[in-house]
Coordinates of C-alpha atoms and ligand atoms in Angstrom, one line a residue:
M25 CA -71.5 -6.5 -20.5
R26 CA -69.0 -7.7 -17.3
T27 CA -69.3 -10.9 -16.0
T28 CA -68.6 -11.9 -12.4
D29 CA -65.5 -13.6 -11.8
H30 CA -66.8 -16.2 -9.6
G31 CA -67.9 -19.1 -12.1
G32 CA -71.4 -20.3 -12.0
A33 CA -72.8 -17.3 -10.1
P34 CA -75.2 -15.4 -11.5
P35 CA -74.3 -12.6 -14.1
F36 CA -72.8 -9.4 -13.3
Q37 CA -75.5 -6.5 -12.2
R38 CA -75.0 -2.9 -13.3
L39 CA -75.1 -0.3 -11.1
Y40 CA -76.3 2.8 -12.2
I41 CA -76.0 5.7 -9.9
N42 CA -78.6 8.7 -10.0
V43 CA -77.2 12.0 -9.7
D44 CA -80.1 14.4 -9.3
H45 CA -79.5 14.5 -5.7
V46 CA -76.3 16.4 -6.3
A47 CA -77.9 18.7 -8.6
T48 CA -80.6 19.3 -5.9
V49 CA -78.0 20.8 -3.8
R50 CA -76.3 22.9 -6.5
Q51 CA -79.9 24.4 -7.1
A52 CA -80.3 25.3 -3.5
R53 CA -78.0 28.3 -4.4
R54 CA -78.5 28.3 -8.2
G55 CA -74.7 28.1 -8.4
A56 CA -72.2 25.8 -9.9
D57 CA -71.4 23.6 -6.7
P58 CA -71.6 20.9 -6.4
D59 CA -71.4 19.6 -9.9
P60 CA -73.4 16.8 -11.0
F61 CA -70.9 15.9 -14.1
A62 CA -67.8 15.9 -11.7
A63 CA -70.4 13.7 -9.3
A64 CA -70.8 11.2 -12.4
R65 CA -67.3 10.9 -13.2
A66 CA -66.3 10.3 -9.5
C67 CA -69.1 7.5 -9.3
E68 CA -67.5 6.1 -12.3
E69 CA -63.9 6.0 -11.3
A70 CA -65.4 4.1 -8.0
G71 CA -66.9 1.5 -9.9
A72 CA -70.5 3.0 -11.1
D73 CA -71.4 1.2 -14.5
G74 CA -73.5 4.0 -15.5
I75 CA -74.9 7.3 -14.6
T76 CA -79.0 8.1 -14.4
A77 CA -80.3 11.5 -14.7
H78 CA -83.8 12.8 -14.4
L79 CA -84.6 15.8 -16.4
R80 CA -87.8 16.9 -15.2
E81 CA -90.3 19.0 -17.0
D82 CA -89.9 21.8 -14.1
R83 CA -86.3 21.4 -14.2
R84 CA -86.1 21.4 -10.6
H85 CA -82.7 19.7 -10.3
I86 CA -81.1 18.3 -13.5
Q87 CA -80.6 21.0 -16.3
D88 CA -80.2 21.0 -19.7
A89 CA -76.9 21.6 -20.0
D90 CA -76.5 18.7 -17.5
V91 CA -77.6 16.1 -19.7
H92 CA -75.6 17.1 -22.5
R93 CA -72.6 17.3 -20.4
L94 CA -73.2 14.1 -19.1
R95 CA -74.2 12.7 -22.5
A96 CA -70.7 14.2 -23.9
G97 CA -68.4 13.5 -21.2
I98 CA -69.1 10.3 -19.0
R99 CA -67.3 7.0 -19.9
T100 CA -70.1 4.9 -19.0
A101 CA -73.8 4.4 -20.1
F102 CA -76.1 7.3 -19.7
N103 CA -79.6 6.4 -18.6
L104 CA -81.7 9.5 -19.1
E105 CA -85.0 9.5 -17.0
M106 CA -87.8 11.2 -18.3
A107 CA -91.6 12.0 -18.9
C108 CA -92.9 10.9 -22.1
T109 CA -93.8 14.0 -23.4
D110 CA -93.1 15.5 -26.8
E111 CA -90.4 18.0 -25.4
M112 CA -88.5 15.1 -23.5
L113 CA -88.8 13.0 -26.5
A114 CA -87.3 15.5 -28.9
I115 CA -84.6 16.0 -26.5
A116 CA -83.8 12.5 -26.2
E117 CA -83.9 12.1 -29.9
R118 CA -81.3 14.8 -30.2
L119 CA -79.2 13.7 -27.2
R120 CA -79.2 9.8 -28.1
P121 CA -78.4 8.7 -24.5
H122 CA -77.8 5.1 -24.2
Q123 CA -81.1 4.3 -22.4
A124 CA -84.0 6.4 -21.5
T125 CA -86.6 5.6 -18.8
L126 CA -90.0 6.9 -18.9
V127 CA -91.3 7.9 -15.6
P128 CA -94.5 9.3 -14.3
E129 CA -94.2 13.0 -13.4
K130 CA -96.4 15.1 -11.3
R131 CA -95.2 18.7 -10.5
E132 CA -96.3 18.6 -6.7
E133 CA -94.4 15.4 -5.8
I134 CA -91.5 15.3 -4.0
T135 CA -89.8 12.4 -5.8
T136 CA -91.5 9.6 -8.4
E137 CA -93.9 8.2 -6.3
G138 CA -94.9 5.2 -8.2
G139 CA -95.0 3.4 -11.6
L140 CA -96.4 4.4 -15.0
D141 CA -100.3 3.9 -15.3
V142 CA -99.2 1.9 -18.5
R143 CA -102.9 0.9 -19.2
R144 CA -104.3 4.4 -19.1
D145 CA -101.6 5.9 -21.0
A146 CA -100.9 3.1 -23.3
A147 CA -101.1 4.9 -26.8
R148 CA -98.9 8.0 -25.7
L149 CA -96.4 5.7 -24.3
A150 CA -96.2 3.0 -27.2
A151 CA -95.7 6.2 -29.6
G152 CA -93.0 7.4 -27.0
I153 CA -91.2 3.9 -27.0
A154 CA -91.6 3.9 -30.7
R155 CA -89.6 7.0 -31.0
L156 CA -86.9 6.0 -28.7
N157 CA -86.5 2.7 -30.3
A158 CA -86.2 3.9 -33.9
A159 CA -83.4 6.5 -32.4
G160 CA -81.7 3.6 -31.2
I161 CA -82.2 4.4 -27.6
R162 CA -82.9 1.3 -25.5
S163 CA -86.3 2.0 -23.7
S164 CA -87.2 1.4 -20.2
L165 CA -90.6 1.5 -18.3
F166 CA -90.4 2.4 -14.6
V167 CA -93.3 0.1 -13.3
D168 CA -95.0 -1.2 -10.3
P169 CA -93.9 -4.8 -9.8
D170 CA -97.4 -6.3 -10.9
E171 CA -98.5 -8.7 -13.7
P172 CA -100.5 -6.1 -15.5
S173 CA -98.0 -3.5 -15.8
I174 CA -95.2 -6.0 -17.0
R175 CA -97.3 -7.6 -19.7
Q176 CA -98.5 -4.3 -20.9
S177 CA -94.8 -2.9 -20.9
H178 CA -94.1 -6.2 -23.1
A179 CA -97.0 -5.2 -25.2
L180 CA -96.0 -1.5 -25.7
G181 CA -92.5 -2.7 -27.1
A182 CA -90.3 -1.7 -24.1
R183 CA -87.1 -3.2 -24.2
A184 CA -86.9 -3.2 -20.6
V185 CA -88.6 -2.4 -17.2
E186 CA -87.4 -0.6 -14.2
L187 CA -89.4 -2.1 -11.4
H188 CA -90.4 0.2 -8.9
T189 CA -88.8 -0.8 -5.3
G190 CA -90.4 2.0 -3.5
T191 CA -93.3 0.2 -1.6
Y192 CA -90.3 -2.8 -0.6
A193 CA -88.0 0.0 0.9
N194 CA -91.1 1.9 2.5
R195 CA -92.3 -1.5 4.3
P196 CA -88.9 -3.2 5.6
G197 CA -90.0 -6.7 6.7
D198 CA -93.2 -7.2 4.7
P199 CA -92.3 -10.2 2.7
A200 CA -95.3 -9.7 0.3
T201 CA -93.2 -6.4 -1.3
L202 CA -90.3 -8.7 -2.0
A203 CA -92.2 -11.6 -3.4
A204 CA -94.1 -9.1 -5.7
L205 CA -90.7 -7.9 -7.0
V206 CA -89.4 -11.5 -7.4
T207 CA -92.8 -12.6 -9.4
A208 CA -92.6 -9.6 -11.6
A209 CA -88.8 -9.9 -12.6
D210 CA -89.5 -13.7 -13.2
L211 CA -92.5 -12.6 -15.4
G212 CA -90.6 -9.9 -17.1
A213 CA -87.7 -11.8 -18.1
S214 CA -89.9 -14.7 -19.6
L215 CA -91.4 -12.2 -22.0
G216 CA -87.9 -11.0 -22.9
L217 CA -87.7 -7.8 -21.2
A218 CA -84.6 -6.8 -19.3
I219 CA -85.2 -6.1 -15.7
H220 CA -83.9 -3.2 -13.8
A221 CA -84.9 -2.2 -10.5
G222 CA -84.8 1.2 -8.4
H223 CA -86.1 3.7 -5.8
G224 CA -85.5 4.0 -2.1
L225 CA -82.5 1.1 -2.2
T226 CA -80.1 1.5 0.5
V227 CA -77.1 -0.6 1.6
A228 CA -79.1 -2.2 4.5
N229 CA -82.0 -3.0 2.0
V230 CA -80.4 -3.9 -1.3
G231 CA -79.5 -7.4 -0.8
P232 CA -83.0 -9.0 -1.4
V233 CA -83.2 -7.1 -4.6
A234 CA -79.7 -7.5 -5.9
A235 CA -80.1 -11.2 -5.2
I236 CA -83.3 -11.5 -7.5
G237 CA -81.5 -13.5 -10.5
P238 CA -83.3 -11.4 -13.5
V239 CA -82.3 -8.1 -12.3
E240 CA -79.6 -6.9 -14.1
E241 CA -79.4 -3.4 -13.1
L242 CA -80.1 -1.2 -10.2
N243 CA -80.5 2.5 -10.1
I244 CA -79.8 4.0 -6.9
G245 CA -79.4 7.8 -6.0
H246 CA -80.4 9.3 -2.6
S247 CA -79.0 6.9 -0.3
I248 CA -75.8 6.9 -1.7
V249 CA -75.4 10.6 -2.1
S250 CA -76.8 11.1 1.5
R251 CA -74.1 8.7 2.5
A252 CA -71.3 10.5 0.7
L253 CA -71.5 13.4 3.0
F254 CA -70.2 11.3 5.7
V255 CA -67.3 9.2 3.7
G256 CA -67.2 10.7 0.6
L257 CA -68.8 9.6 -2.9
A258 CA -66.3 7.0 -3.8
D259 CA -66.6 5.0 -0.6
A260 CA -70.3 5.3 -0.9
V261 CA -70.3 4.0 -4.2
R262 CA -68.0 1.1 -3.1
E263 CA -70.1 0.3 -0.1
M264 CA -73.2 -0.1 -2.4
R265 CA -71.3 -2.6 -4.8
R266 CA -69.9 -4.8 -2.2
A267 CA -73.6 -5.1 -0.6
M268 CA -75.0 -5.8 -4.3
D269 CA -72.0 -8.1 -4.9
A270 CA -72.3 -10.1 -1.5
A271 CA -76.1 -10.7 -2.3
R272 CA -75.5 -11.7 -5.5
R273 CA -72.8 -14.1 -4.7
S274 CA -74.9 -15.9 -1.9
A275 CA -78.3 -15.9 -4.0
Ligands
PXP310 N1 -85.2 4.9 -10.5 C1 -86.3 6.0 -11.1 C2 -87.2 5.8 -11.9 C3 -86.2 7.1 -10.1 O1 -87.2 8.1 -10.3 C4 -85.5 7.4 -8.9 C5 -85.7 8.5 -8.0 O2 -85.1 9.5 -8.3 C6 -84.3 6.3 -8.8 C7 -84.6 5.2 -9.4 C8 -83.5 6.4 -7.5 O3 -84.1 6.3 -6.3 P1 -83.6 7.0 -4.9 O4 -83.0 8.3 -5.2 O5 -84.3 6.7 -3.9 O6 -82.4 5.8 -4.8

């Protein structure tokens, strides 16, 4: 893992870019363009530390062929987002991404709407995590930033949690949403979990999340792909990277 060059500052934070939104535009015409693999490579060239793609059960954006190309061809780490189902677990076992992030999935939702219900789905999640860990895939659970979710994720054997930042993003100016992320990150780190975060992050709101010490990875998609329409993907990635680094330096 890289470290920062400003001695004494918090460790380097990884920026993983979610390329689902590129596939969404392609699927509007069911053609070949824009190509999420080409976008992933452009993101890497601009400084992304990893690429995230969500293979949904309904295949509404990312397709099976995409995850195979991403796994085989990107130069950084591949984080496969997926539901904890037999079908997806079997795909992950064949594909062997560097990391798999388990997320809840509802067919009617526009995007992932909240963290996993780690208590209701405990047995299924524990079995899924065990399969991922056995395959040498780093397991992460997308959870809401609350104490029971963090403790249960640890008990289930996950290596990492991705804290859902959607509530924070949707309620600008509400200090409670940031405080919840800070408390959850500290608790998770104290239990030995790696701490990731993501959903709804933008250049304007990423700073306070990037500044949370234990947060070692951010997963960001929509705002970067949206901004890319105006400034290009490389500059959109660099703008995000700069915003993260500035917040981390002054933390
Ligand atoms: N993390 C998870 C688990 C997600 O489902 C998503 C949305 O695809 C993201 C991060 C990225 O969110 P956004 O596209 O809002 O940046």
